[in-house]
GROMACS .gro file of C-alpha atoms in nm:
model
  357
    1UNK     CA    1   3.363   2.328   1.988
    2UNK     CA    2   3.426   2.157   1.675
    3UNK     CA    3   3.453   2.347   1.340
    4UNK     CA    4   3.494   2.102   1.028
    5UNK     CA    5   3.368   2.088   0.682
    6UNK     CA    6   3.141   1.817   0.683
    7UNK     CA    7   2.939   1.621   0.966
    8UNK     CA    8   2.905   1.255   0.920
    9UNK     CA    9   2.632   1.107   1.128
   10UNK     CA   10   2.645   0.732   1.173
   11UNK     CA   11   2.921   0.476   1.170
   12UNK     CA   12   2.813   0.228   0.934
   13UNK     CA   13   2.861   0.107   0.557
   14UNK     CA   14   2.768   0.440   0.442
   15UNK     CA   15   2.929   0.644   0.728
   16UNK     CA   16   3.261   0.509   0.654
   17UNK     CA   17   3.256   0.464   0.281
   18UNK     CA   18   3.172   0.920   0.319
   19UNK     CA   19   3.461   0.934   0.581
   20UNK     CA   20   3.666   0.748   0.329
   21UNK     CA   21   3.606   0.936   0.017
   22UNK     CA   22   3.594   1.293   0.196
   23UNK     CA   23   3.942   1.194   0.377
   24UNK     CA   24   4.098   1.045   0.048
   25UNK     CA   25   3.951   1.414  -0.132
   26UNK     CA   26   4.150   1.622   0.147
   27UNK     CA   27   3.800   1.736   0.269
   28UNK     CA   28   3.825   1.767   0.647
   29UNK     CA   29   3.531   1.565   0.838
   30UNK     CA   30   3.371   1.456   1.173
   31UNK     CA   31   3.178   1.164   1.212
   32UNK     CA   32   2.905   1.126   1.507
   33UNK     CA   33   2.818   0.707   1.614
   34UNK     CA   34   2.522   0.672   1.902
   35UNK     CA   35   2.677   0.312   1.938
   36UNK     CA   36   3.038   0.251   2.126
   37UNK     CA   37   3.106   0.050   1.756
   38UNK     CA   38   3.104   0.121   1.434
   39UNK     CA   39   2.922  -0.112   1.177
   40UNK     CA   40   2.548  -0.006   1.246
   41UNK     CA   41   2.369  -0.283   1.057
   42UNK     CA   42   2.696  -0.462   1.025
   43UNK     CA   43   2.757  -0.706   1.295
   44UNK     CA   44   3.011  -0.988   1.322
   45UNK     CA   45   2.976  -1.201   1.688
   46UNK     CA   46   3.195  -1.493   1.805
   47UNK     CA   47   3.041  -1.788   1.977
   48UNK     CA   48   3.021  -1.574   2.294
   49UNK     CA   49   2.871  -1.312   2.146
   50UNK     CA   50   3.093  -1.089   2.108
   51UNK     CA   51   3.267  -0.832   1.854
   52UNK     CA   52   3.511  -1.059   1.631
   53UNK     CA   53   3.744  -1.093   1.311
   54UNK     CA   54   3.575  -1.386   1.228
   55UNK     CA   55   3.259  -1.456   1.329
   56UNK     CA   56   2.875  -1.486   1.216
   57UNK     CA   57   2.681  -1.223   1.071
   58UNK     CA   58   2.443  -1.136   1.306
   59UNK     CA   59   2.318  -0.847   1.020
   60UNK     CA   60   2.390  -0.876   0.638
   61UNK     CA   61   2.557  -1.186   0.504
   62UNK     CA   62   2.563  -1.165   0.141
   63UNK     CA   63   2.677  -0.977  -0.161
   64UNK     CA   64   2.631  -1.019  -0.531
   65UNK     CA   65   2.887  -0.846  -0.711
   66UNK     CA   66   2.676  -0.922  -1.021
   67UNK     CA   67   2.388  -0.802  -0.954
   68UNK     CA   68   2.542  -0.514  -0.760
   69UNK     CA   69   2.874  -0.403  -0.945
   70UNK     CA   70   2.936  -0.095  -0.686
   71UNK     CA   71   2.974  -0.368  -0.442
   72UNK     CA   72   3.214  -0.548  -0.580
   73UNK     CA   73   3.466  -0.302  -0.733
   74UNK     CA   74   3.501  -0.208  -0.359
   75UNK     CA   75   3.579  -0.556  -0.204
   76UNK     CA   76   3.850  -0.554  -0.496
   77UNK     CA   77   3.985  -0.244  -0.432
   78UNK     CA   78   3.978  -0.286  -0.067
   79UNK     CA   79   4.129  -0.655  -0.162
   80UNK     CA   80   3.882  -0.814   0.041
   81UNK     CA   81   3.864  -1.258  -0.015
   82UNK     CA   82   3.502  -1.359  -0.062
   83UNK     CA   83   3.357  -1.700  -0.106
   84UNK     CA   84   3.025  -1.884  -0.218
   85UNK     CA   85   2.711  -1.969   0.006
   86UNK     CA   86   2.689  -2.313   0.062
   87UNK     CA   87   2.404  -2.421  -0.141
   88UNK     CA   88   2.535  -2.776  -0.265
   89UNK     CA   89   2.257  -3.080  -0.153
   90UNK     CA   90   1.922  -3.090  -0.123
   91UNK     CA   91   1.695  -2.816   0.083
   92UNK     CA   92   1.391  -2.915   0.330
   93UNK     CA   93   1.080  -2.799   0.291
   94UNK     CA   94   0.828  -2.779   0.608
   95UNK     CA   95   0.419  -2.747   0.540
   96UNK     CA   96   0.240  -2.756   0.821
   97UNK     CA   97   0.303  -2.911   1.127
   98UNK     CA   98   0.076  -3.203   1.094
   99UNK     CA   99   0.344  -3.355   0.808
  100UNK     CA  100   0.678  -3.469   0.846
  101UNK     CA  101   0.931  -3.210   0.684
  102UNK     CA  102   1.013  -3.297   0.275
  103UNK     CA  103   1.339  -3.337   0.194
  104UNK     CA  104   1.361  -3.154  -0.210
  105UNK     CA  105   1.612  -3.084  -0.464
  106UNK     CA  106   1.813  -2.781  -0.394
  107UNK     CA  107   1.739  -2.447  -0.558
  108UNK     CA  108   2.007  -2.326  -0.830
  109UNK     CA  109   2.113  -1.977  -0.724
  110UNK     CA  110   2.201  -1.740  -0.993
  111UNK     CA  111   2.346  -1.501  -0.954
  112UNK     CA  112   2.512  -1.661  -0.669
  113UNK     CA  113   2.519  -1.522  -0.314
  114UNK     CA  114   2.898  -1.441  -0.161
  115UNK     CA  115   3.032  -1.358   0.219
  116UNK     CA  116   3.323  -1.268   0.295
  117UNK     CA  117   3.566  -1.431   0.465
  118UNK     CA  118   3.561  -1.352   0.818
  119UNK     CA  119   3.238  -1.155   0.782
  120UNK     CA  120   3.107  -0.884   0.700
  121UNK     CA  121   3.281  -0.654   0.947
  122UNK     CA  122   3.587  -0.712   0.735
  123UNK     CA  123   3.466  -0.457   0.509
  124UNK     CA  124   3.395  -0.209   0.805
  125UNK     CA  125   3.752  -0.326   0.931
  126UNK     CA  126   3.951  -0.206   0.598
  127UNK     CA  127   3.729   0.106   0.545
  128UNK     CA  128   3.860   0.197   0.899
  129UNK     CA  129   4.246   0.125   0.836
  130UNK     CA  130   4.326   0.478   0.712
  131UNK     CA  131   4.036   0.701   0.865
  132UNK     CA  132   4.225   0.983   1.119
  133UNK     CA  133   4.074   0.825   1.471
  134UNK     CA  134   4.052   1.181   1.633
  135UNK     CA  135   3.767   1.215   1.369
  136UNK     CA  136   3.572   0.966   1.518
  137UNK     CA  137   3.364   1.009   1.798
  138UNK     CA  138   3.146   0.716   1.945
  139UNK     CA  139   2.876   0.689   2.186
  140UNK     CA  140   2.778   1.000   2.053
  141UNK     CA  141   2.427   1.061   1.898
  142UNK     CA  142   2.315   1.390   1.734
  143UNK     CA  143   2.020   1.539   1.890
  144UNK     CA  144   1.971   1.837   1.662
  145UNK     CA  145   2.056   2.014   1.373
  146UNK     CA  146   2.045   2.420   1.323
  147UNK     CA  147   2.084   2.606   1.040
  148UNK     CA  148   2.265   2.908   1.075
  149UNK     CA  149   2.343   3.087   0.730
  150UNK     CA  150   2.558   2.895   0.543
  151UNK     CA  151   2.643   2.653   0.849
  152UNK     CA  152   2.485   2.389   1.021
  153UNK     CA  153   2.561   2.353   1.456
  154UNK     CA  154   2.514   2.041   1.564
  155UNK     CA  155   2.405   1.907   1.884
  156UNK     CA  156   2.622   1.600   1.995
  157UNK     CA  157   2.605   1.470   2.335
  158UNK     CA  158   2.598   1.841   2.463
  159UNK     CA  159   2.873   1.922   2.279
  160UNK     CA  160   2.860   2.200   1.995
  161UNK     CA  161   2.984   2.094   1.611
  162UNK     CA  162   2.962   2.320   1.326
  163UNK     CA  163   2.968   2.198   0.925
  164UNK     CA  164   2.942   2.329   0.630
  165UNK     CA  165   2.756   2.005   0.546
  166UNK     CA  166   2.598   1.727   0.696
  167UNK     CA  167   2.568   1.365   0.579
  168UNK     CA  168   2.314   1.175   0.731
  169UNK     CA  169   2.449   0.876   0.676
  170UNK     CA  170   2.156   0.624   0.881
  171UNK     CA  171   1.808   0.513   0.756
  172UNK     CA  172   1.580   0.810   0.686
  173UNK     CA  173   1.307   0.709   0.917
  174UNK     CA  174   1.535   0.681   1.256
  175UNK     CA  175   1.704   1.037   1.129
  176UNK     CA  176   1.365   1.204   1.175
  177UNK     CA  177   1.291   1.006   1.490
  178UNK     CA  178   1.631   1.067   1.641
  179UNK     CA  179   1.775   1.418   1.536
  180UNK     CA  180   1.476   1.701   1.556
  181UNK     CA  181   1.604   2.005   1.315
  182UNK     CA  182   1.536   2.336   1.294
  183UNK     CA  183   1.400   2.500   1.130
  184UNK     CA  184   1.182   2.244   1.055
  185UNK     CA  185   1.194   2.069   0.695
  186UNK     CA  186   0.974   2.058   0.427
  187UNK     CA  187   0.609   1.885   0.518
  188UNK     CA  188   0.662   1.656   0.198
  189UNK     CA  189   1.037   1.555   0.272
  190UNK     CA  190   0.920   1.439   0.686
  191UNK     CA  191   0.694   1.242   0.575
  192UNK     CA  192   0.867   1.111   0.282
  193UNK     CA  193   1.166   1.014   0.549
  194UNK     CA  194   0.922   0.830   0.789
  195UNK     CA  195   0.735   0.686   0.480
  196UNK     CA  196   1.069   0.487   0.453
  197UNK     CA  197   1.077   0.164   0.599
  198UNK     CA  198   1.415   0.091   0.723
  199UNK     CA  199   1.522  -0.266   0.543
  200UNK     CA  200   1.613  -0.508   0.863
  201UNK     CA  201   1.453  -0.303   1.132
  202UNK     CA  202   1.185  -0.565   1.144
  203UNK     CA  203   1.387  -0.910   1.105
  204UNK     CA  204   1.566  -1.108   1.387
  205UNK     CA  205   1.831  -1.408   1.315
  206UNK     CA  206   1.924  -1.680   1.515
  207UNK     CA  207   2.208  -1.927   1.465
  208UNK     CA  208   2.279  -2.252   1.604
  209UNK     CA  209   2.674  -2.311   1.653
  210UNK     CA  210   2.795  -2.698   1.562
  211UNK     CA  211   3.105  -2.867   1.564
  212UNK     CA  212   3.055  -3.029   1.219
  213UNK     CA  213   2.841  -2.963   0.910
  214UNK     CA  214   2.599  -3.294   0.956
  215UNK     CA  215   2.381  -3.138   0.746
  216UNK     CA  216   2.638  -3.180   0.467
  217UNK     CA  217   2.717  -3.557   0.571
  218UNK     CA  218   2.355  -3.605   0.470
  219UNK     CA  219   2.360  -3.444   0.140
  220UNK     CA  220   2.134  -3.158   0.221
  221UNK     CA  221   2.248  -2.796   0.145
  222UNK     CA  222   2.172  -2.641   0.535
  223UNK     CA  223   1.891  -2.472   0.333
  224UNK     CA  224   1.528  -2.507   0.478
  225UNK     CA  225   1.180  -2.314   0.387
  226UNK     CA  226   0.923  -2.398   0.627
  227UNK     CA  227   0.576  -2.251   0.657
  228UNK     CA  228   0.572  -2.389   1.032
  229UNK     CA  229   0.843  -2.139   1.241
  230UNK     CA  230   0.962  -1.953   1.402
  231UNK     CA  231   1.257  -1.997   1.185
  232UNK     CA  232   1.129  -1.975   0.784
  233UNK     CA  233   1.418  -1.953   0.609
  234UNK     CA  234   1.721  -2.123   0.691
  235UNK     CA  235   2.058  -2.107   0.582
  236UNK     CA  236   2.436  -2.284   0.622
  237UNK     CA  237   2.638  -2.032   0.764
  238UNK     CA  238   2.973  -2.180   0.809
  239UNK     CA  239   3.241  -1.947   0.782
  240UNK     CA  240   3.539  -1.953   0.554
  241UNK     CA  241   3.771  -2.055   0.836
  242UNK     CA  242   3.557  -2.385   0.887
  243UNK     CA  243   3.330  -2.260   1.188
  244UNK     CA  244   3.021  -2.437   1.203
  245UNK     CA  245   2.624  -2.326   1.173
  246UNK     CA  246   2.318  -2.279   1.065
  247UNK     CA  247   2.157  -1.941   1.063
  248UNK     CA  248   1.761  -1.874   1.035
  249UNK     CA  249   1.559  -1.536   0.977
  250UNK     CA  250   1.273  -1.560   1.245
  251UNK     CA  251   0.919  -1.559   1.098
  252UNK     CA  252   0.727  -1.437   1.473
  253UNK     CA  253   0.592  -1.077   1.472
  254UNK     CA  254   0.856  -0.844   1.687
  255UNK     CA  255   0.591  -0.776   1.936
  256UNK     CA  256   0.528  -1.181   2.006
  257UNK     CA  257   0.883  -1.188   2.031
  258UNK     CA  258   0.920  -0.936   2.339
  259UNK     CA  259   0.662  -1.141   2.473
  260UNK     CA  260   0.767  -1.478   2.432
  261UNK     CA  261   1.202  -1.359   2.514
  262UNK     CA  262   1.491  -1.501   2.394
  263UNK     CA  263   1.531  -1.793   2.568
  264UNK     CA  264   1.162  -1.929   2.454
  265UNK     CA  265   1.203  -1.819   2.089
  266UNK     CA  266   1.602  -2.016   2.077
  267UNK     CA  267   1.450  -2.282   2.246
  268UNK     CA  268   1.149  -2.334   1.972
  269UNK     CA  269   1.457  -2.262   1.703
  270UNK     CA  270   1.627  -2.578   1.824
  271UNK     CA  271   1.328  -2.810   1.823
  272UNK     CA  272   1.293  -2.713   1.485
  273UNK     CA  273   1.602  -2.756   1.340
  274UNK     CA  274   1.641  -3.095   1.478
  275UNK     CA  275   1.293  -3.185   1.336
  276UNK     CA  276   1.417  -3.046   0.954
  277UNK     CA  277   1.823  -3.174   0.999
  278UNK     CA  278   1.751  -3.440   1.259
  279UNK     CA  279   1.850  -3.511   1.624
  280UNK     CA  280   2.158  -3.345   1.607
  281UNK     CA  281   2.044  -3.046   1.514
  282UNK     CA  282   1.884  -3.040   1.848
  283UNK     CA  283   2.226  -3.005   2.038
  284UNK     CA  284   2.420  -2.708   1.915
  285UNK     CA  285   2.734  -2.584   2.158
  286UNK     CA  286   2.584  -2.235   2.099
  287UNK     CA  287   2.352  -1.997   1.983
  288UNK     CA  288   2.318  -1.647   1.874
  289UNK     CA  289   1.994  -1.443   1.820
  290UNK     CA  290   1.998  -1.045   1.693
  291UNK     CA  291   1.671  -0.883   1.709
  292UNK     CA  292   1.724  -0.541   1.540
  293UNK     CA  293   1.346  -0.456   1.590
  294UNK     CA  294   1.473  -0.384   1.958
  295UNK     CA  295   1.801  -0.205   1.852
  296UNK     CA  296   1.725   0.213   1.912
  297UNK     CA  297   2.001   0.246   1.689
  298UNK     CA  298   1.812   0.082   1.419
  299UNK     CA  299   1.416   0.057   1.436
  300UNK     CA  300   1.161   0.271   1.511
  301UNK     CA  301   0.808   0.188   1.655
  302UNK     CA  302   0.697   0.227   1.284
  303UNK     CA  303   0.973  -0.062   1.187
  304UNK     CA  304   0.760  -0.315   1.420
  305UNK     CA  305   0.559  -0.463   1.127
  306UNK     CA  306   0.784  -0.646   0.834
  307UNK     CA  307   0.763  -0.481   0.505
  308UNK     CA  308   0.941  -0.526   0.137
  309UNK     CA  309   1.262  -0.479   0.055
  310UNK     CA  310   1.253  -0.104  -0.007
  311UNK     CA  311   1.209   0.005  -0.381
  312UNK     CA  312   1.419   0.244  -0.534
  313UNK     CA  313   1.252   0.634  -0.558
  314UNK     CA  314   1.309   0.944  -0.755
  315UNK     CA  315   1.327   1.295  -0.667
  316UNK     CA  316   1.521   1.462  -0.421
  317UNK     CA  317   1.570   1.375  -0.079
  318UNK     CA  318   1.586   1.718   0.109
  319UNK     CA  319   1.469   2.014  -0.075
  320UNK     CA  320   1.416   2.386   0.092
  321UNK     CA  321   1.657   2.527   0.372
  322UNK     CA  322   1.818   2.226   0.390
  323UNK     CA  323   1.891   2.161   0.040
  324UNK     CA  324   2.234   2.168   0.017
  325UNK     CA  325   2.333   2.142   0.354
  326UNK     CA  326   2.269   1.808   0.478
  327UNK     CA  327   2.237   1.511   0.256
  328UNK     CA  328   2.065   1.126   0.273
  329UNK     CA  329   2.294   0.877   0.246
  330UNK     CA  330   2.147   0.595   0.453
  331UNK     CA  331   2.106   0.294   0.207
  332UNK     CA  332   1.762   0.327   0.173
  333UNK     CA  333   1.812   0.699  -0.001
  334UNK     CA  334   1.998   0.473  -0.281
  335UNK     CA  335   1.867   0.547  -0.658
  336UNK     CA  336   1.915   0.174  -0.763
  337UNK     CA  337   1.977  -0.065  -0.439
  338UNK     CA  338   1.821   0.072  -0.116
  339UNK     CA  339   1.838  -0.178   0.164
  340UNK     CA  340   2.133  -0.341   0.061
  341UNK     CA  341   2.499  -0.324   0.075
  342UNK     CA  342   2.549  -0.206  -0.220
  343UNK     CA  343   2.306   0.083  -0.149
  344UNK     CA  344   2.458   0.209   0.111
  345UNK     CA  345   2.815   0.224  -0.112
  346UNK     CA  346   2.613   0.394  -0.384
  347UNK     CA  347   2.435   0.686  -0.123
  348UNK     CA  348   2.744   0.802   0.094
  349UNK     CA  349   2.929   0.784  -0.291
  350UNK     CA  350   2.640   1.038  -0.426
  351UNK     CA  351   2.680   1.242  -0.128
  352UNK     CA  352   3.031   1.321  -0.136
  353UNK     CA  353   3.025   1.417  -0.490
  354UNK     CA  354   2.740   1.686  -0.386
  355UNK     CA  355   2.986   1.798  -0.114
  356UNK     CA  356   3.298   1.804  -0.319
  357UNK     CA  357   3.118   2.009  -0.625
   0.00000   0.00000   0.00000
């Protein structure tokens, strides 16, 4: 049995940005992860594919700490070094397949786009450095919630945990998919959690790994639109320490993607990206692909079909027997920037100020 004050479900941005604050407040915690990882959306590979400290983003790439000040005070505090997108050269645009791909001036980004250097996982890195490991527990999703009085058990892997609290700290669509409570919650806030599309659920990326930025040789950016696929938007994404590649968010439905596999979908990748860079293009040392459409930890059947980028909504997110007791702060439950980074900072941050009144 574990008795603590607050539950944290989910090991990513949010997760650990609650874990942080609660720890920092004195407030004792557990936090739950269905994955052997921590991250969630957050995913930095090596070449090989695997977990690294300086890598490609296989999830979220980019920050604007202009746009999204939350975002930024916390890379500063956490002393985190960041660096521009490469967006210097000229971008290609593809029609239709029946004309050769245009080669047009770049676009001007403003407010420009940042990464950190050696990926995003940095920031999960240094909002692990002072967390108490023995109150993290991995490869261990929450099944159920009960409310009992003035405490919450939770069902972990078959293993009891009461709270006081509970911050929910994933998308609120997978929560209601994943973690059945009882008693059941209000009719309005269910369907208001699968309502919300889960930003990324839907979206693969797929890189292409080079030994030198030819692109850049050329005078083009590494940026490409094309209205042809699979890839339509395309994107430079060398890393700070001078690894090479180009990165592209896959245009084909998830379901044609099951169908058509990996290997198919990399394969039509390539072609393209020699037909927009040129022949080189066509012979990377490695590639990378991430569909999060088939990640359990991330998408639901609902998440099959893209969507927009979530908009920001009013009202509270649990009202009834649970209000009080367990709390949103997936980014998506964000006031201001569900979906991205910065939304997930600004959730778990509301939530721990409801705990700590």
């Amino acid at each position: 049995m574990i008795d603590t004050t607050v539950a944290i479900i989910g090991a990513g941005l949010a997760g650990l940005n609650a874990a942080r604050l609660l720890h920092r407040a004195g407030v004792d915690f557990h936090l739950f992860e269905a994955r052997d990882r921590v991250g969630g959306r957050i995913l930095t590979l090596d070449e090989l594919g695997a977990l690294a400290d300086d890598g490609f983003d296989l999830g979220p790439s980019w920050f604007w700490p202009q746009m999204h000040p939350v975002m930024g005070e916390l890379i500063d505090e956490l002393d985190l070094p960041s660096f521009q997108q490469h967006s210097t050269g000229d971008m290609v645009f593809e029609r239709t397949s029946r004309e050769s791909p245009q080669r047009v001036p770049g676009l001007a980004q403003e407010p420009r786009s940042m990464r950190l250097a050696g990926g995003t996982a940095a920031l999960v890195r240094a909002l692990m450095r002072d967390l108490p490991l023995d109150r993290l527990h991995f490869s261990t999703p929450v099944t159920a919630l009960r409310l009992m009085g003035e405490r919450v058990e939770l069902l972990a892997s078959d293993r009891p945990v009461m709270a006081s609290h509970v911050i929910a700290a994933l998308p609120p669509r997978l929560f209601a998919q994943k973690v059945s409570l009882h008693p059941t919650p209000v009719s309005r806030d269910l369907i208001r959690w699968q309502a919300t599309a889960t930003w990324m659920a839907p979206h693969a990326k797929i890189f292409a790994l080079y030994d030198r930025p030819f692109w850049r040789d050329a005078g083009l950016s590494g940026m490409a639109q094309s209205m042809v696929g699979p890839l339509l938007e395309i994107h430079d994404a060398t890393t700070a320490s001078g690894k090479v590649a180009l990165f592209g968010f896959v245009g084909v439905p998830a379901a044609n993607r099951v169908a058509l596999g990996d290997e198919a979908l990399i394969h039509a990748a390539i072609q393209q990206l020699a037909r927009l860079f040129g022949p080189e293009a066509g012979s990377p040392r490695a590639t990378l692909v991430k569909d999060w459409a088939q990640d359990q930890w991330t998408a639901t059947n609902a998440d099959a079909m893209s969507s927009a980028h979530p908009a920001p909504q009013t009202g509270k997110w649990v009202t009834g027997a649970w209000q009080g007791r367990l709390l949103m702060a997936g980014s998506e439950a964000s006031p201001s920037d569900p979906g991205y980074l910065a939304g997930a900072i600004e959730a778990s941050q509301k939530a721990v100020l409801s705990v700590c009144e």
